[in-house]
mmCIF file of C-alpha atoms in Angstrom:
data_model
loop_
_atom_site.group_PDB
_atom_site.id
_atom_site.type_symbol
_atom_site.label_atom_id
_atom_site.label_comp_id
_atom_site.label_asym_id
_atom_site.label_seq_id
_atom_site.Cartn_x
_atom_site.Cartn_y
_atom_site.Cartn_z
ATOM 1 C CA UNK L 388 127.312 110.600 137.785
ATOM 2 C CA UNK L 389 124.081 108.597 138.127
ATOM 3 C CA UNK L 390 123.545 107.516 141.718
ATOM 4 C CA UNK L 391 120.975 106.790 144.431
ATOM 5 C CA UNK L 392 123.242 108.584 146.908
ATOM 6 C CA UNK L 393 122.448 112.285 147.308
ATOM 7 C CA UNK L 394 125.589 112.799 149.357
ATOM 8 C CA UNK L 395 127.709 111.873 146.327
ATOM 9 C CA UNK L 396 127.117 115.393 145.019
ATOM 10 C CA UNK L 397 129.830 116.574 147.394
ATOM 11 C CA UNK L 398 132.359 114.569 145.371
ATOM 12 C CA UNK L 399 131.488 116.338 142.126
ATOM 13 C CA UNK L 400 133.641 118.985 140.510
ATOM 14 C CA UNK L 401 132.425 122.168 138.858
ATOM 15 C CA UNK L 402 130.825 121.394 135.505
ATOM 16 C CA UNK L 403 130.138 117.714 136.271
ATOM 17 C CA UNK L 404 126.709 116.249 135.563
ATOM 18 C CA UNK L 405 124.898 114.830 138.589
ATOM 19 C CA UNK L 406 121.727 112.722 138.269
ATOM 20 C CA UNK L 407 120.118 111.467 141.456
ATOM 21 C CA UNK L 408 117.676 108.585 141.289
ATOM 22 C CA UNK L 409 114.291 109.646 142.741
ATOM 23 C CA UNK L 410 112.879 108.151 145.920
ATOM 24 C CA UNK L 411 110.360 106.006 144.042
ATOM 25 C CA UNK L 412 113.141 104.319 142.083
ATOM 26 C CA UNK L 413 115.298 103.899 145.185
ATOM 27 C CA UNK L 414 112.421 102.040 146.854
ATOM 28 C CA UNK L 415 112.117 99.798 143.807
ATOM 29 C CA UNK L 416 115.862 99.247 143.884
ATOM 30 C CA UNK L 417 115.770 98.248 147.574
ATOM 31 C CA UNK L 418 112.747 96.006 147.100
ATOM 32 C CA UNK L 419 114.385 94.085 144.280
ATOM 33 C CA UNK L 420 117.827 94.147 145.969
ATOM 34 C CA UNK L 421 119.510 95.641 142.933
ATOM 35 C CA UNK L 422 123.141 96.686 143.034
ATOM 36 C CA UNK L 423 123.443 100.458 142.654
ATOM 37 C CA UNK L 424 125.561 100.202 139.492
ATOM 38 C CA UNK L 425 123.135 97.803 137.788
ATOM 39 C CA UNK L 426 120.259 99.989 138.942
ATOM 40 C CA UNK L 427 121.862 102.973 137.192
ATOM 41 C CA UNK L 428 121.541 101.158 133.866
ATOM 42 C CA UNK L 429 117.888 100.348 134.530
ATOM 43 C CA UNK L 430 117.079 103.883 135.662
ATOM 44 C CA UNK L 431 118.626 105.588 132.635
ATOM 45 C CA UNK L 432 117.095 103.030 130.253
ATOM 46 C CA UNK L 433 113.650 103.987 131.556
ATOM 47 C CA UNK L 434 114.165 107.750 131.682
ATOM 48 C CA UNK L 435 114.087 109.469 128.295
ATOM 49 C CA UNK L 436 114.382 112.900 129.944
ATOM 50 C CA UNK L 437 117.644 111.962 131.672
ATOM 51 C CA UNK L 438 119.041 110.445 128.476
ATOM 52 C CA UNK L 439 118.321 113.779 126.806
ATOM 53 C CA UNK L 440 120.034 115.555 129.713
ATOM 54 C CA UNK L 441 123.144 113.431 129.179
ATOM 55 C CA UNK L 442 123.031 114.160 125.433
ATOM 56 C CA UNK L 443 122.779 117.939 126.044
ATOM 57 C CA UNK L 444 125.674 117.741 128.481
ATOM 58 C CA UNK L 445 127.852 115.930 125.932
ATOM 59 C CA UNK L 446 126.857 118.335 123.143
ATOM 60 C CA UNK L 447 127.887 121.271 125.307
ATOM 61 C CA UNK L 448 131.087 119.685 126.573
ATOM 62 C CA UNK L 449 132.246 118.529 123.105
ATOM 63 C CA UNK L 450 134.491 115.737 124.448
ATOM 64 C CA UNK L 451 137.538 114.345 122.670
ATOM 65 C CA UNK L 452 137.240 111.074 124.590
ATOM 66 C CA UNK L 453 134.277 109.540 126.402
ATOM 67 C CA UNK L 454 135.615 107.040 128.923
ATOM 68 C CA UNK L 455 133.332 104.628 130.763
ATOM 69 C CA UNK L 456 134.759 103.289 134.012
ATOM 70 C CA UNK L 457 131.989 100.673 134.113
ATOM 71 C CA UNK L 458 129.705 99.333 131.432
ATOM 72 C CA UNK L 459 126.348 100.286 132.925
ATOM 73 C CA UNK L 460 125.750 103.634 131.188
ATOM 74 C CA UNK L 461 126.696 102.281 127.770
ATOM 75 C CA UNK L 462 123.056 101.925 126.577
ATOM 76 C CA UNK L 463 122.522 105.669 127.100
ATOM 77 C CA UNK L 464 125.841 106.515 125.436
ATOM 78 C CA UNK L 465 125.164 104.137 122.539
ATOM 79 C CA UNK L 466 121.919 106.020 121.878
ATOM 80 C CA UNK L 467 123.887 109.263 121.853
ATOM 81 C CA UNK L 468 126.446 107.814 119.432
ATOM 82 C CA UNK L 469 123.635 106.797 117.091
ATOM 83 C CA UNK L 470 121.775 110.125 117.230
ATOM 84 C CA UNK L 471 124.378 112.835 117.900
ATOM 85 C CA UNK L 472 125.240 115.603 115.455
ATOM 86 C CA UNK L 473 127.396 114.534 112.502
ATOM 87 C CA UNK L 474 129.799 117.285 113.606
ATOM 88 C CA UNK L 475 130.548 115.444 116.862
ATOM 89 C CA UNK L 476 134.027 113.963 116.955
ATOM 90 C CA UNK L 477 135.100 111.739 119.830
ATOM 91 C CA UNK L 478 136.481 108.344 120.787
ATOM 92 C CA UNK L 479 134.993 105.827 123.193
ATOM 93 C CA UNK L 480 137.138 104.137 125.836
ATOM 94 C CA UNK L 481 136.034 101.317 128.110
ATOM 95 C CA UNK L 482 138.256 101.615 131.180
ATOM 96 C CA UNK L 483 137.414 98.272 132.728
ATOM 97 C CA UNK L 484 137.944 97.441 136.407
ATOM 98 C CA UNK L 485 137.238 93.778 135.669
ATOM 99 C CA UNK L 486 135.243 91.553 133.347
ATOM 100 C CA UNK L 487 131.924 92.536 134.874
ATOM 101 C CA UNK L 488 129.824 89.683 133.540
ATOM 102 C CA UNK L 489 132.297 87.013 134.691
ATOM 103 C CA UNK L 490 132.621 88.505 138.166
ATOM 104 C CA UNK L 491 128.841 88.783 138.638
ATOM 105 C CA UNK L 492 128.253 85.270 137.309
ATOM 106 C CA UNK L 493 130.874 83.965 139.736
ATOM 107 C CA UNK L 494 129.183 85.752 142.649
ATOM 108 C CA UNK L 495 125.769 84.460 141.563
ATOM 109 C CA UNK L 496 126.955 80.860 141.637
ATOM 110 C CA UNK L 497 128.254 81.280 145.173
ATOM 111 C CA UNK L 498 125.362 83.282 146.545
ATOM 112 C CA UNK L 499 122.669 81.425 144.606
ATOM 113 C CA UNK L 500 120.538 84.589 144.564
ATOM 114 C CA UNK L 501 118.141 85.209 141.693
ATOM 115 C CA UNK L 502 118.889 88.940 141.670
ATOM 116 C CA UNK L 503 122.594 88.251 141.279
ATOM 117 C CA UNK L 504 121.809 86.064 138.272
ATOM 118 C CA UNK L 505 119.776 88.923 136.852
ATOM 119 C CA UNK L 506 122.683 91.343 137.359
ATOM 120 C CA UNK L 507 125.033 88.943 135.594
ATOM 121 C CA UNK L 508 122.619 88.695 132.678
ATOM 122 C CA UNK L 509 122.381 92.484 132.397
ATOM 123 C CA UNK L 510 126.183 92.658 132.306
ATOM 124 C CA UNK L 511 126.232 89.959 129.608
ATOM 125 C CA UNK L 512 123.783 92.064 127.577
ATOM 126 C CA UNK L 513 125.721 95.321 127.916
ATOM 127 C CA UNK L 514 129.456 94.681 128.368
ATOM 128 C CA UNK L 515 130.280 92.670 125.205
ATOM 129 C CA UNK L 516 128.511 95.251 123.038
ATOM 130 C CA UNK L 517 130.487 98.089 124.611
ATOM 131 C CA UNK L 518 133.749 96.135 124.340
ATOM 132 C CA UNK L 519 133.162 95.429 120.635
ATOM 133 C CA UNK L 520 132.329 99.050 119.793
ATOM 134 C CA UNK L 521 134.935 100.863 121.928
ATOM 135 C CA UNK L 522 137.901 102.514 120.232
ATOM 136 C CA UNK L 523 140.095 101.357 123.122
ATOM 137 C CA UNK L 524 139.723 99.058 126.124
ATOM 138 C CA UNK L 525 141.909 99.674 129.177
ATOM 139 C CA UNK L 526 142.237 96.497 131.274
ATOM 140 C CA UNK L 527 143.862 96.214 134.693
ATOM 141 C CA UNK L 528 145.509 92.835 134.112
ATOM 142 C CA UNK L 529 146.715 90.589 131.310
ATOM 143 C CA UNK L 530 144.045 88.050 132.270
ATOM 144 C CA UNK L 531 141.275 90.591 131.664
ATOM 145 C CA UNK L 532 143.002 91.835 128.510
ATOM 146 C CA UNK L 533 143.045 88.291 127.094
ATOM 147 C CA UNK L 534 139.272 88.098 127.451
ATOM 148 C CA UNK L 535 138.624 91.512 125.901
ATOM 149 C CA UNK L 536 140.945 90.881 122.932
ATOM 150 C CA UNK L 537 138.485 88.205 121.799
ATOM 151 C CA UNK L 538 136.007 91.046 121.267
ATOM 152 C CA UNK L 539 138.289 93.897 120.238
ATOM 153 C CA UNK L 540 141.979 94.001 119.261
ATOM 154 C CA UNK L 541 142.453 97.524 120.687
ATOM 155 C CA UNK L 542 143.289 96.628 124.287
ATOM 156 C CA UNK L 543 146.004 98.000 126.566
ATOM 157 C CA UNK L 544 146.866 97.125 130.150
ATOM 158 C CA UNK L 545 147.200 99.829 132.793
ATOM 159 C CA UNK L 546 147.516 98.139 136.158
ATOM 160 C CA UNK L 547 145.764 99.456 139.223
ATOM 161 C CA UNK L 548 148.155 101.581 141.219
ATOM 162 C CA UNK L 549 148.333 103.409 144.520
ATOM 163 C CA UNK L 550 149.410 106.698 146.040
ATOM 164 C CA UNK L 551 151.886 106.744 148.936
ATOM 165 C CA UNK L 552 149.887 106.398 152.144
ATOM 166 C CA UNK L 553 148.931 109.281 154.397
ATOM 167 C CA UNK L 554 150.996 110.358 157.374
ATOM 168 C CA UNK L 555 149.969 108.113 160.279
ATOM 169 C CA UNK L 556 148.188 109.428 163.353
ATOM 170 C CA UNK L 557 147.714 107.736 166.710
ATOM 171 C CA UNK L 558 150.879 105.656 166.448
ATOM 172 C CA UNK L 559 151.576 105.794 170.187
ATOM 173 C CA UNK L 560 148.001 104.810 171.079
ATOM 174 C CA UNK L 561 147.947 101.819 168.718
ATOM 175 C CA UNK L 562 151.494 100.797 169.672
ATOM 176 C CA UNK L 563 150.404 100.736 173.309
ATOM 177 C CA UNK L 564 147.314 98.675 172.470
ATOM 178 C CA UNK L 565 149.363 96.056 170.608
ATOM 179 C CA UNK L 566 152.432 96.163 172.870
ATOM 180 C CA UNK L 567 154.082 92.743 173.123
ATOM 181 C CA UNK L 568 151.992 91.336 170.253
ATOM 182 C CA UNK L 569 152.830 90.352 166.685
ATOM 183 C CA UNK L 570 150.082 91.453 164.312
ATOM 184 C CA UNK L 571 148.857 90.388 160.873
ATOM 185 C CA UNK L 572 146.769 93.065 159.147
ATOM 186 C CA UNK L 573 143.822 92.300 156.865
ATOM 187 C CA UNK L 574 142.151 95.245 155.121
ATOM 188 C CA UNK L 575 139.013 94.787 153.042
ATOM 189 C CA UNK L 576 135.751 96.352 151.936
ATOM 190 C CA UNK L 577 132.335 94.830 152.503
ATOM 191 C CA UNK L 578 132.573 93.007 149.165
ATOM 192 C CA UNK L 579 131.429 89.447 150.112
ATOM 193 C CA UNK L 580 134.437 87.614 148.580
ATOM 194 C CA UNK L 581 136.702 89.363 151.109
ATOM 195 C CA UNK L 582 134.957 87.808 154.102
ATOM 196 C CA UNK L 583 134.542 84.422 152.407
ATOM 197 C CA UNK L 584 138.248 84.263 151.587
ATOM 198 C CA UNK L 585 139.265 85.223 155.116
ATOM 199 C CA UNK L 586 136.971 82.691 156.778
ATOM 200 C CA UNK L 587 137.983 79.911 154.407
ATOM 201 C CA UNK L 588 141.742 80.457 154.636
ATOM 202 C CA UNK L 589 141.953 81.076 158.399
ATOM 203 C CA UNK L 590 139.173 78.704 159.575
ATOM 204 C CA UNK L 591 137.831 76.696 161.155
ATOM 205 C CA UNK L 592 139.395 78.485 164.137
ATOM 206 C CA UNK L 593 142.354 80.692 165.002
ATOM 207 C CA UNK L 594 144.032 78.242 167.345
ATOM 208 C CA UNK L 595 147.057 78.103 165.036
ATOM 209 C CA UNK L 596 148.032 81.522 166.428
ATOM 210 C CA UNK L 597 149.854 81.834 169.736
ATOM 211 C CA UNK L 598 148.598 83.937 172.641
ATOM 212 C CA UNK L 599 150.946 86.762 171.567
ATOM 213 C CA UNK L 600 149.735 86.900 167.951
ATOM 214 C CA UNK L 601 146.754 88.812 166.578
ATOM 215 C CA UNK L 602 144.925 89.297 163.304
ATOM 216 C CA UNK L 603 143.788 92.926 162.932
ATOM 217 C CA UNK L 604 140.881 93.450 160.540
ATOM 218 C CA UNK L 605 140.127 96.899 159.115
ATOM 219 C CA UNK L 606 137.262 97.941 156.840
ATOM 220 C CA UNK L 607 133.654 96.901 156.326
ATOM 221 C CA UNK L 608 134.807 93.291 156.005
ATOM 222 C CA UNK L 609 135.125 93.270 159.816
ATOM 223 C CA UNK L 610 131.340 93.426 160.231
ATOM 224 C CA UNK L 611 130.826 90.600 157.756
ATOM 225 C CA UNK L 612 133.288 88.407 159.650
ATOM 226 C CA UNK L 613 131.686 89.303 163.008
ATOM 227 C CA UNK L 614 128.206 88.476 161.725
ATOM 228 C CA UNK L 615 129.109 85.245 159.967
ATOM 229 C CA UNK L 616 127.333 82.269 161.620
ATOM 230 C CA UNK L 617 130.542 80.249 161.696
ATOM 231 C CA UNK L 618 132.729 82.880 163.320
ATOM 232 C CA UNK L 619 131.619 82.682 166.991
ATOM 233 C CA UNK L 620 131.716 78.874 166.948
ATOM 234 C CA UNK L 621 134.915 78.726 168.968
ATOM 235 C CA UNK L 622 134.036 81.707 171.147
ATOM 236 C CA UNK L 623 136.847 82.980 173.322
ATOM 237 C CA UNK L 624 139.663 81.247 171.439
ATOM 238 C CA UNK L 625 138.861 83.124 168.232
ATOM 239 C CA UNK L 626 137.947 86.427 169.834
ATOM 240 C CA UNK L 627 141.179 86.534 171.820
ATOM 241 C CA UNK L 628 143.245 86.324 168.651
ATOM 242 C CA UNK L 629 141.426 88.806 166.404
ATOM 243 C CA UNK L 630 140.743 92.542 166.526
ATOM 244 C CA UNK L 631 137.788 93.583 164.341
ATOM 245 C CA UNK L 632 138.381 97.317 164.085
ATOM 246 C CA UNK L 633 136.004 98.118 161.224
ATOM 247 C CA UNK L 634 136.286 101.243 159.081
ATOM 248 C CA UNK L 635 139.140 103.623 159.922
ATOM 249 C CA UNK L 636 140.272 106.855 158.302
ATOM 250 C CA UNK L 637 143.328 106.940 156.059
ATOM 251 C CA UNK L 638 145.703 108.299 158.688
ATOM 252 C CA UNK L 639 144.690 105.649 161.226
ATOM 253 C CA UNK L 640 145.051 102.930 158.598
ATOM 254 C CA UNK L 641 148.559 104.253 157.919
ATOM 255 C CA UNK L 642 149.389 103.829 161.596
ATOM 256 C CA UNK L 643 148.088 100.250 161.598
ATOM 257 C CA UNK L 644 150.114 99.437 158.476
ATOM 258 C CA UNK L 645 153.195 100.985 160.071
ATOM 259 C CA UNK L 646 152.820 98.783 163.149
ATOM 260 C CA UNK L 647 151.810 95.550 161.377
ATOM 261 C CA UNK L 648 154.335 92.732 161.193
ATOM 262 C CA UNK L 649 152.569 91.014 158.279
ATOM 263 C CA UNK L 650 149.846 91.882 155.763
ATOM 264 C CA UNK L 651 147.559 89.019 154.773
ATOM 265 C CA UNK L 652 145.644 88.708 151.482
ATOM 266 C CA UNK L 653 143.340 85.649 151.663
ATOM 267 C CA UNK L 654 141.597 86.450 148.372
ATOM 268 C CA UNK L 655 140.099 83.526 146.446
ATOM 269 C CA UNK L 656 137.653 85.118 144.021
ATOM 270 C CA UNK L 657 136.577 88.370 142.417
ATOM 271 C CA UNK L 658 137.418 90.368 139.335
ATOM 272 C CA UNK L 659 140.085 92.766 138.146
ATOM 273 C CA UNK L 660 142.985 93.166 140.547
ATOM 274 C CA UNK L 661 143.301 93.808 144.254
ATOM 275 C CA UNK L 662 144.662 97.266 145.094
ATOM 276 C CA UNK L 663 145.306 96.056 148.650
ATOM 277 C CA UNK L 664 147.988 93.811 147.153
ATOM 278 C CA UNK L 665 149.794 96.820 145.683
ATOM 279 C CA UNK L 666 149.462 98.687 148.985
ATOM 280 C CA UNK L 667 150.896 95.777 150.967
ATOM 281 C CA UNK L 668 153.858 95.410 148.621
ATOM 282 C CA UNK L 669 154.590 99.131 148.370
ATOM 283 C CA UNK L 670 154.568 99.564 152.140
ATOM 284 C CA UNK L 671 157.421 97.058 152.411
ATOM 285 C CA UNK L 672 155.573 94.613 154.627
ATOM 286 C CA UNK L 673 155.900 90.833 154.563
ATOM 287 C CA UNK L 674 152.905 89.466 152.661
ATOM 288 C CA UNK L 675 151.061 86.171 153.042
ATOM 289 C CA UNK L 676 148.691 85.787 150.106
ATOM 290 C CA UNK L 677 146.955 83.448 147.728
ATOM 291 C CA UNK L 678 148.243 83.340 144.158
ATOM 292 C CA UNK L 679 144.851 84.763 143.126
ATOM 293 C CA UNK L 680 145.517 87.870 145.221
ATOM 294 C CA UNK L 681 148.577 88.635 143.083
ATOM 295 C CA UNK L 682 146.734 88.682 139.734
ATOM 296 C CA UNK L 683 148.011 91.710 137.890
ATOM 297 C CA UNK L 684 151.122 91.819 140.084
ATOM 298 C CA UNK L 685 152.676 88.518 139.052
ATOM 299 C CA UNK L 686 156.126 90.116 138.832
ATOM 300 C CA UNK L 687 156.159 90.030 142.646
ATOM 301 C CA UNK L 688 155.259 86.325 143.045
ATOM 302 C CA UNK L 689 158.864 85.338 143.780
ATOM 303 C CA UNK L 690 159.776 88.583 145.503
ATOM 304 C CA UNK L 691 161.480 88.495 148.872
ATOM 305 C CA UNK L 692 159.074 88.616 151.856
ATOM 306 C CA UNK L 693 156.136 87.314 149.779
ATOM 307 C CA UNK L 694 154.711 83.925 150.823
ATOM 308 C CA UNK L 695 152.011 82.266 148.701
ATOM 309 C CA UNK L 696 149.602 79.463 149.559
ATOM 310 C CA UNK L 697 146.275 78.338 148.117
ATOM 311 C CA UNK L 698 145.325 75.635 150.637
ATOM 312 C CA UNK L 699 143.995 76.791 154.031
ATOM 313 C CA UNK L 700 146.416 74.600 155.999
ATOM 314 C CA UNK L 701 149.397 75.977 154.072
ATOM 315 C CA UNK L 702 148.121 79.551 154.366
ATOM 316 C CA UNK L 703 147.804 79.271 158.137
ATOM 317 C CA UNK L 704 151.278 77.716 158.414
ATOM 318 C CA UNK L 705 152.853 80.507 156.357
ATOM 319 C CA UNK L 706 151.039 83.180 158.335
ATOM 320 C CA UNK L 707 152.369 81.736 161.581
ATOM 321 C CA UNK L 708 155.884 81.532 160.103
ATOM 322 C CA UNK L 709 155.749 85.141 158.948
ATOM 323 C CA UNK L 710 154.610 86.333 162.378
ATOM 324 C CA UNK L 711 157.429 84.425 164.074
ATOM 325 C CA UNK L 712 160.292 85.615 161.854
ATOM 326 C CA UNK L 713 161.875 88.884 160.772
ATOM 327 C CA UNK L 714 161.584 90.087 157.151
ATOM 328 C CA UNK L 715 164.506 90.059 154.766
ATOM 329 C CA UNK L 716 166.112 93.446 154.192
ATOM 330 C CA UNK L 717 165.172 95.006 150.853
ATOM 331 C CA UNK L 718 167.882 95.862 148.342
ATOM 332 C CA UNK L 719 167.945 99.151 146.417
ATOM 333 C CA UNK L 720 166.758 97.331 143.281
ATOM 334 C CA UNK L 721 163.768 95.972 145.223
ATOM 335 C CA UNK L 722 162.806 99.443 146.398
ATOM 336 C CA UNK L 723 163.086 100.809 142.861
ATOM 337 C CA UNK L 724 160.739 98.067 141.632
ATOM 338 C CA UNK L 725 158.164 99.133 144.195
ATOM 339 C CA UNK L 726 157.871 102.520 142.481
ATOM 340 C CA UNK L 727 156.266 100.744 139.504
ATOM 341 C CA UNK L 728 153.198 100.271 141.727
ATOM 342 C CA UNK L 729 152.469 104.020 141.895
ATOM 343 C CA UNK L 730 149.770 105.568 139.706
ATOM 344 C CA UNK L 731 152.397 107.837 138.169
ATOM 345 C CA UNK L 732 154.020 104.707 136.749
ATOM 346 C CA UNK L 733 150.999 102.555 135.886
ATOM 347 C CA UNK L 734 149.236 105.382 133.998
ATOM 348 C CA UNK L 735 152.246 107.091 132.455
ATOM 349 C CA UNK L 736 151.421 106.077 128.851
ATOM 350 C CA UNK L 737 147.666 106.402 129.055
ATOM 351 C CA UNK L 738 147.331 110.078 128.130
ATOM 352 C CA UNK L 739 149.370 109.555 124.942
ATOM 353 C CA UNK L 740 147.288 106.496 124.058
ATOM 354 C CA UNK L 741 144.090 108.490 124.531
ATOM 355 C CA UNK L 742 145.395 111.374 122.448
ATOM 356 C CA UNK L 743 146.349 109.030 119.592
ATOM 357 C CA UNK L 744 142.853 107.567 119.305
ATOM 358 C CA UNK L 745 140.836 108.110 116.109
ATOM 359 C CA UNK L 746 137.999 110.605 116.483
ATOM 360 C CA UNK L 747 134.509 110.214 115.130
ATOM 361 C CA UNK L 748 133.548 112.851 112.575
ATOM 362 C CA UNK L 749 133.396 116.379 113.969
ATOM 363 C CA UNK L 750 133.768 119.895 112.580
ATOM 364 C CA UNK L 751 137.382 121.091 112.630
ATOM 365 C CA UNK L 752 138.338 123.523 115.373
ATOM 366 C CA UNK L 753 140.134 126.804 114.738
ATOM 367 C CA UNK L 754 143.288 125.693 116.547
ATOM 368 C CA UNK L 755 143.643 121.888 116.770
ATOM 369 C CA UNK L 756 147.040 122.037 118.458
ATOM 370 C CA UNK L 757 145.745 124.125 121.337
ATOM 371 C CA UNK L 758 142.738 121.826 121.629
ATOM 372 C CA UNK L 759 144.947 118.768 121.974
ATOM 373 C CA UNK L 760 147.067 120.550 124.556
ATOM 374 C CA UNK L 761 143.993 121.389 126.620
ATOM 375 C CA UNK L 762 142.821 117.783 126.342
ATOM 376 C CA UNK L 763 146.119 116.345 127.565
ATOM 377 C CA UNK L 764 146.388 118.817 130.453
ATOM 378 C CA UNK L 765 142.812 118.126 131.485
ATOM 379 C CA UNK L 766 143.323 114.365 131.337
ATOM 380 C CA UNK L 767 146.532 114.494 133.361
ATOM 381 C CA UNK L 768 144.794 116.674 135.936
ATOM 382 C CA UNK L 769 141.905 114.222 136.205
ATOM 383 C CA UNK L 770 144.354 111.344 136.725
ATOM 384 C CA UNK L 771 146.074 113.312 139.463
ATOM 385 C CA UNK L 772 149.388 113.339 137.598
ATOM 386 C CA UNK L 773 149.600 117.155 137.570
ATOM 387 C CA UNK L 774 148.206 119.707 139.995
ATOM 388 C CA UNK L 775 145.327 122.069 139.370
ATOM 389 C CA UNK L 776 146.402 125.501 138.227
#
């Protein structure tokens, strides 16, 4: 891990490599308003000692597969590929969350910020090269896979999935707070498209909701909505119909999902897929969403209790309808389909696909079969599909 966040060390497992950006670079990063992931690429590119540290780590670990979850450390890995021992034998996988360069370019056009344009250009320099040279690309949607297949025919789709939610806590307290109200839940990070989508699809005011209806907002997106210049325009009318709860722990979020009458997904832009969509569907809640929010989950577009709208007026009408009606009862076949949203389903073929990859030249081991067995067990453990022994 390469990060400006010292506290991230707590997330590391034994044997992981941790590289913290020094204070001088963090100041430079803040001054230039760099994203932390883009900054990681710049930091490693300018630090020969840390590139050597990564190379020593890989030499000692002797990986079967090197998987990059994002493209930013590819320049350092490409240098290793070009200079490593001829005995090294591994495959390279780009496990893409989205088409990074397209997402950043889209954000740059909306924000109009020079630094965002710079980030998009860095992605355009790095990502296509990685995609062309990878032995396998794992995309989260068919839309992303279509793009990557123009660069590399070895592409598979493994959709983003979820785990069943935590046991709820505080149900009685939240039930008392929302007693007599119908609630629509919106959960989002501080990623700017979340707030923009919400404000566009529910604006210009919340007068379409009755006095007994509320929108409940959870996550960092709540602060962005609260601080948006357009939000307080209608003062009391808006504030009486929205609860901006901010970040909550997993068990509290479970309670809010349990009590919600509707989950709303006003997503209009971004990359990859939206895990909140999978969570809303799996938790058997009526969903009001844009068609964009269901990218990667198109099989649920015509599913019972899913309402789709791409125009703000239509979205508001459907949200009001959903709050004022009861959901259709799910059939056993519907419930079985929901299980396809779990990580255990979306990733079930990935370990075999990794194991079947060609390896770059490396000296033969004494017992290849045992080596492959260790690789598969380790991979499954990392994916959370088996427990630690």
